[in-house]
mmCIF file with all atom_site columns, C-alpha atoms in Angstrom:
data_model
loop_
_atom_site.group_PDB
_atom_site.id
_atom_site.type_symbol
_atom_site.label_atom_id
_atom_site.label_alt_id
_atom_site.label_comp_id
_atom_site.label_asym_id
_atom_site.label_entity_id
_atom_site.label_seq_id
_atom_site.pdbx_PDB_ins_code
_atom_site.Cartn_x
_atom_site.Cartn_y
_atom_site.Cartn_z
_atom_site.occupancy
_atom_site.B_iso_or_equiv
_atom_site.pdbx_formal_charge
_atom_site.auth_seq_id
_atom_site.auth_comp_id
_atom_site.auth_asym_id
_atom_site.auth_atom_id
_atom_site.pdbx_PDB_model_num
ATOM 1   C CA . GLN A 1 1   ? -63.037 24.440 -15.018 1.00 90.00 ? 1   GLN A CA 1
ATOM 2   C CA . VAL A 1 2   ? -62.979 24.120 -11.287 1.00 95.00 ? 2   VAL A CA 1
ATOM 3   C CA . GLN A 1 3   ? -60.393 21.677 -9.615  1.00 97.00 ? 3   GLN A CA 1
ATOM 4   C CA . LEU A 1 4   ? -60.240 20.740 -6.320  1.00 98.00 ? 4   LEU A CA 1
ATOM 5   C CA . VAL A 1 5   ? -56.754 20.977 -4.925  1.00 95.00 ? 5   VAL A CA 1
ATOM 6   C CA . GLU A 1 6   ? -56.377 18.369 -1.587  1.00 95.00 ? 6   GLU A CA 1
ATOM 7   C CA . SER A 1 7   ? -53.091 18.940 0.723   1.00 95.00 ? 7   SER A CA 1
ATOM 8   C CA . GLY A 1 8   ? -51.380 17.846 3.744   1.00 96.00 ? 8   GLY A CA 1
ATOM 9   C CA . GLY A 1 9   ? -51.766 13.955 3.451   1.00 93.00 ? 9   GLY A CA 1
ATOM 10  C CA . GLY A 1 10  ? -48.472 11.672 4.064   1.00 96.00 ? 10  GLY A CA 1
ATOM 11  C CA . LEU A 1 11  ? -47.034 9.402  6.248   1.00 98.00 ? 11  LEU A CA 1
ATOM 12  C CA . VAL A 1 12  ? -47.864 9.791  10.125  1.00 97.00 ? 12  VAL A CA 1
ATOM 13  C CA . GLN A 1 13  ? -47.212 7.213  13.229  1.00 98.00 ? 13  GLN A CA 1
ATOM 14  C CA . ALA A 1 14  ? -50.112 5.960  14.810  1.00 98.00 ? 14  ALA A CA 1
ATOM 15  C CA . GLY A 1 15  ? -51.477 8.127  17.384  1.00 98.00 ? 15  GLY A CA 1
ATOM 16  C CA . GLY A 1 16  ? -50.688 11.153 15.343  1.00 98.00 ? 16  GLY A CA 1
ATOM 17  C CA . SER A 1 17  ? -52.426 13.720 13.721  1.00 97.00 ? 17  SER A CA 1
ATOM 18  C CA . LEU A 1 18  ? -52.650 15.471 10.369  1.00 96.00 ? 18  LEU A CA 1
ATOM 19  C CA . ARG A 1 19  ? -54.680 18.456 8.572   1.00 98.00 ? 19  ARG A CA 1
ATOM 20  C CA . LEU A 1 20  ? -55.865 18.056 5.337   1.00 98.00 ? 20  LEU A CA 1
ATOM 21  C CA . VAL A 1 21  ? -56.953 21.037 3.314   1.00 98.00 ? 21  VAL A CA 1
ATOM 22  C CA . CYS A 1 22  ? -58.796 21.126 -0.091  1.00 98.00 ? 22  CYS A CA 1
ATOM 23  C CA . ALA A 1 23  ? -59.176 24.330 -2.056  1.00 98.00 ? 23  ALA A CA 1
ATOM 24  C CA . ALA A 1 24  ? -60.701 25.202 -4.802  1.00 98.00 ? 24  ALA A CA 1
ATOM 25  C CA . SER A 1 25  ? -59.328 26.522 -7.893  1.00 97.00 ? 25  SER A CA 1
ATOM 26  C CA . GLU A 1 26  ? -62.031 29.082 -8.787  1.00 96.00 ? 26  GLU A CA 1
ATOM 27  C CA . SER A 1 27  ? -64.621 30.613 -6.246  1.00 96.00 ? 27  SER A CA 1
ATOM 28  C CA . ILE A 1 28  ? -67.852 28.350 -6.020  1.00 97.00 ? 28  ILE A CA 1
ATOM 29  C CA . ILE A 1 29  ? -71.306 29.932 -5.583  1.00 95.00 ? 29  ILE A CA 1
ATOM 30  C CA . SER A 1 30  ? -74.299 28.331 -3.424  1.00 96.00 ? 30  SER A CA 1
ATOM 31  C CA . ILE A 1 31  ? -72.260 25.236 -2.091  1.00 97.00 ? 31  ILE A CA 1
ATOM 32  C CA . HIS A 1 32  ? -74.498 23.069 -0.070  1.00 96.00 ? 32  HIS A CA 1
ATOM 33  C CA . PHE A 1 33  ? -72.345 20.490 1.015   1.00 98.00 ? 33  PHE A CA 1
ATOM 34  C CA . MET A 1 34  ? -68.473 19.584 1.465   1.00 98.00 ? 34  MET A CA 1
ATOM 35  C CA . GLY A 1 35  ? -66.904 16.624 2.432   1.00 98.00 ? 35  GLY A CA 1
ATOM 36  C CA . TRP A 1 36  ? -63.814 14.150 2.894   1.00 98.00 ? 36  TRP A CA 1
ATOM 37  C CA . TYR A 1 37  ? -64.046 10.562 1.948   1.00 98.00 ? 37  TYR A CA 1
ATOM 38  C CA . ARG A 1 38  ? -61.525 7.892  2.028   1.00 98.00 ? 38  ARG A CA 1
ATOM 39  C CA . GLN A 1 39  ? -61.013 5.011  0.252   1.00 98.00 ? 39  GLN A CA 1
ATOM 40  C CA . PRO A 1 40  ? -58.691 2.349  1.571   1.00 96.00 ? 40  PRO A CA 1
ATOM 41  C CA . PRO A 1 41  ? -56.540 -0.062 -0.718  1.00 92.00 ? 41  PRO A CA 1
ATOM 42  C CA . GLY A 1 42  ? -58.885 -2.576 -2.090  1.00 93.00 ? 42  GLY A CA 1
ATOM 43  C CA . ASP A 1 43  ? -62.198 -1.178 -0.686  1.00 95.00 ? 43  ASP A CA 1
ATOM 44  C CA . GLU A 1 44  ? -64.697 1.483  -1.802  1.00 97.00 ? 44  GLU A CA 1
ATOM 45  C CA . ARG A 1 45  ? -64.774 5.075  -1.160  1.00 97.00 ? 45  ARG A CA 1
ATOM 46  C CA . GLU A 1 46  ? -66.663 6.251  2.126   1.00 97.00 ? 46  GLU A CA 1
ATOM 47  C CA . LEU A 1 47  ? -67.565 9.015  3.555   1.00 98.00 ? 47  LEU A CA 1
ATOM 48  C CA . VAL A 1 48  ? -65.856 10.213 6.803   1.00 98.00 ? 48  VAL A CA 1
ATOM 49  C CA . ALA A 1 49  ? -67.239 13.487 7.405   1.00 98.00 ? 49  ALA A CA 1
ATOM 50  C CA . GLN A 1 50  ? -69.509 16.354 5.812   1.00 98.00 ? 50  GLN A CA 1
ATOM 51  C CA . ILE A 1 51  ? -70.877 19.636 6.496   1.00 98.00 ? 51  ILE A CA 1
ATOM 52  C CA . SER A 1 52  ? -74.694 19.642 4.433   1.00 95.00 ? 52  SER A CA 1
ATOM 53  C CA . SER A 1 53  ? -76.811 22.636 4.447   1.00 90.00 ? 53  SER A CA 1
ATOM 54  C CA . GLY A 1 54  ? -74.828 23.534 8.111   1.00 90.00 ? 54  GLY A CA 1
ATOM 55  C CA . VAL A 1 55  ? -75.302 19.870 9.637   1.00 96.00 ? 55  VAL A CA 1
ATOM 56  C CA . THR A 1 56  ? -71.935 18.447 9.930   1.00 98.00 ? 56  THR A CA 1
ATOM 57  C CA . SER A 1 57  ? -71.559 14.622 10.908  1.00 98.00 ? 57  SER A CA 1
ATOM 58  C CA . TYR A 1 58  ? -68.906 12.002 11.329  1.00 98.00 ? 58  TYR A CA 1
ATOM 59  C CA . ALA A 1 59  ? -68.718 8.264  10.253  1.00 98.00 ? 59  ALA A CA 1
ATOM 60  C CA . ASP A 1 60  ? -68.822 5.826  13.518  1.00 98.00 ? 60  ASP A CA 1
ATOM 61  C CA . SER A 1 61  ? -64.895 5.020  12.929  1.00 97.00 ? 61  SER A CA 1
ATOM 62  C CA . VAL A 1 62  ? -64.053 8.246  13.120  1.00 98.00 ? 62  VAL A CA 1
ATOM 63  C CA . LYS A 1 63  ? -65.999 10.289 15.207  1.00 98.00 ? 63  LYS A CA 1
ATOM 64  C CA . GLY A 1 64  ? -64.669 11.529 18.167  1.00 97.00 ? 64  GLY A CA 1
ATOM 65  C CA . ARG A 1 65  ? -61.143 12.035 16.240  1.00 98.00 ? 65  ARG A CA 1
ATOM 66  C CA . ALA A 1 66  ? -61.882 14.108 13.395  1.00 98.00 ? 66  ALA A CA 1
ATOM 67  C CA . THR A 1 67  ? -63.176 17.527 12.782  1.00 98.00 ? 67  THR A CA 1
ATOM 68  C CA . ILE A 1 68  ? -64.534 19.267 9.830   1.00 98.00 ? 68  ILE A CA 1
ATOM 69  C CA . SER A 1 69  ? -64.114 22.818 9.113   1.00 98.00 ? 69  SER A CA 1
ATOM 70  C CA . GLY A 1 70  ? -65.283 24.426 5.597   1.00 97.00 ? 70  GLY A CA 1
ATOM 71  C CA . ASP A 1 71  ? -65.225 27.962 4.578   1.00 96.00 ? 71  ASP A CA 1
ATOM 72  C CA . ALA A 1 72  ? -67.954 28.419 1.820   1.00 95.00 ? 72  ALA A CA 1
ATOM 73  C CA . ALA A 1 73  ? -66.690 32.167 1.068   1.00 96.00 ? 73  ALA A CA 1
ATOM 74  C CA . LYS A 1 74  ? -63.098 30.922 0.619   1.00 97.00 ? 74  LYS A CA 1
ATOM 75  C CA . SER A 1 75  ? -64.338 27.378 -1.353  1.00 97.00 ? 75  SER A CA 1
ATOM 76  C CA . THR A 1 76  ? -62.334 25.260 1.208   1.00 98.00 ? 76  THR A CA 1
ATOM 77  C CA . VAL A 1 77  ? -63.117 22.522 3.573   1.00 98.00 ? 77  VAL A CA 1
ATOM 78  C CA . SER A 1 78  ? -60.590 21.310 5.747   1.00 98.00 ? 78  SER A CA 1
ATOM 79  C CA . LEU A 1 79  ? -60.280 17.852 7.794   1.00 98.00 ? 79  LEU A CA 1
ATOM 80  C CA . GLU A 1 80  ? -58.131 17.503 11.012  1.00 98.00 ? 80  GLU A CA 1
ATOM 81  C CA . MET A 1 81  ? -57.584 13.594 12.909  1.00 98.00 ? 81  MET A CA 1
ATOM 82  C CA . ASN A 1 82  ? -55.774 13.091 15.926  1.00 98.00 ? 82  ASN A CA 1
ATOM 83  C CA . SER A 1 83  ? -55.321 9.885  17.333  1.00 98.00 ? 83  SER A CA 1
ATOM 84  C CA . LEU A 1 84  ? -54.535 8.415  13.599  1.00 98.00 ? 84  LEU A CA 1
ATOM 85  C CA . LYS A 1 85  ? -54.790 4.394  13.213  1.00 98.00 ? 85  LYS A CA 1
ATOM 86  C CA . PRO A 1 86  ? -53.095 2.138  10.453  1.00 97.00 ? 86  PRO A CA 1
ATOM 87  C CA . GLU A 1 87  ? -56.646 1.444  9.406   1.00 96.00 ? 87  GLU A CA 1
ATOM 88  C CA . ASP A 1 88  ? -56.858 5.394  8.702   1.00 98.00 ? 88  ASP A CA 1
ATOM 89  C CA . THR A 1 89  ? -54.709 4.597  6.019   1.00 98.00 ? 89  THR A CA 1
ATOM 90  C CA . ALA A 1 90  ? -56.542 5.345  2.772   1.00 98.00 ? 90  ALA A CA 1
ATOM 91  C CA . VAL A 1 91  ? -56.585 8.038  -0.288  1.00 98.00 ? 91  VAL A CA 1
ATOM 92  C CA . TYR A 1 92  ? -58.414 10.745 1.148   1.00 98.00 ? 92  TYR A CA 1
ATOM 93  C CA . TYR A 1 93  ? -60.772 13.141 -1.384  1.00 98.00 ? 93  TYR A CA 1
ATOM 94  C CA . CYS A 1 94  ? -62.732 16.375 -0.889  1.00 98.00 ? 94  CYS A CA 1
ATOM 95  C CA . ARG A 1 95  ? -66.067 16.984 -2.521  1.00 98.00 ? 95  ARG A CA 1
ATOM 96  C CA . ILE A 1 96  ? -67.624 20.171 -2.766  1.00 98.00 ? 96  ILE A CA 1
ATOM 97  C CA . ARG A 1 97  ? -71.382 20.411 -4.432  1.00 97.00 ? 97  ARG A CA 1
ATOM 98  C CA . SER A 1 98  ? -73.534 23.680 -5.204  1.00 97.00 ? 98  SER A CA 1
ATOM 99  C CA . SER A 1 99  ? -76.988 23.812 -5.673  1.00 93.00 ? 99  SER A CA 1
ATOM 100 C CA . TYR A 1 100 ? -76.429 26.219 -8.976  1.00 89.00 ? 100 TYR A CA 1
ATOM 101 C CA . ARG A 1 101 ? -76.324 23.838 -12.191 1.00 90.00 ? 101 ARG A CA 1
ATOM 102 C CA . GLY A 1 102 ? -75.933 20.832 -9.550  1.00 91.00 ? 102 GLY A CA 1
ATOM 103 C CA . ASP A 1 103 ? -72.497 21.151 -9.866  1.00 95.00 ? 103 ASP A CA 1
ATOM 104 C CA . ASP A 1 104 ? -70.113 17.994 -8.017  1.00 97.00 ? 104 ASP A CA 1
ATOM 105 C CA . TYR A 1 105 ? -66.763 18.470 -7.705  1.00 98.00 ? 105 TYR A CA 1
ATOM 106 C CA . TRP A 1 106 ? -63.870 16.093 -6.616  1.00 98.00 ? 106 TRP A CA 1
ATOM 107 C CA . GLY A 1 107 ? -60.274 17.143 -5.092  1.00 98.00 ? 107 GLY A CA 1
ATOM 108 C CA . GLN A 1 108 ? -57.620 14.352 -7.108  1.00 96.00 ? 108 GLN A CA 1
ATOM 109 C CA . GLY A 1 109 ? -56.960 12.403 -3.221  1.00 97.00 ? 109 GLY A CA 1
ATOM 110 C CA . THR A 1 110 ? -54.279 12.629 -0.839  1.00 97.00 ? 110 THR A CA 1
ATOM 111 C CA . GLN A 1 111 ? -52.677 9.905  0.193   1.00 97.00 ? 111 GLN A CA 1
ATOM 112 C CA . VAL A 1 112 ? -52.431 9.520  4.201   1.00 98.00 ? 112 VAL A CA 1
ATOM 113 C CA . THR A 1 113 ? -50.487 6.105  5.753   1.00 98.00 ? 113 THR A CA 1
ATOM 114 C CA . VAL A 1 114 ? -50.455 5.462  9.345   1.00 98.00 ? 114 VAL A CA 1
ATOM 115 C CA . ALA A 1 115 ? -47.311 3.556  10.563  1.00 97.00 ? 115 ALA A CA 1
ATOM 116 C CA . SER A 1 116 ? -47.950 1.176  13.649  1.00 92.00 ? 116 SER A CA 1
#
C-alpha cells in the first residue's frame, strides 16, 4: 500500500516561511492531481493549492503567498508558503490522485503553527 509522508511542519513566527514536502513510499503512475489541504482547529478541511492536469491553482487565502511544485516522476509534491499568518495554523495534508484504478492517496498530516 502506497503511503504519502509529509515533512516540514512545525512552529513558525508570523511573517516567516516554510516548505512542506510530501513523498510517496512507492512510485505512483498516471498522476493527474497533486494537492495540499489544511484543516484548522475546529474547522473543515479545505483545499489550499493544487496541480490538476498540469494546471496550478490556489485558494484565495494563500494566493500570492504560496507556491506548489510537483514532480510526477518522483511522486513528490511540495508547498512553499511565506508571509505566514496565525490563521495559517492548521494540519496540512497532501493528496495525490492517479487515473490508474482511480487510486487516491492522502498523507497523514503535518502540524503547522504560526505564532503571532
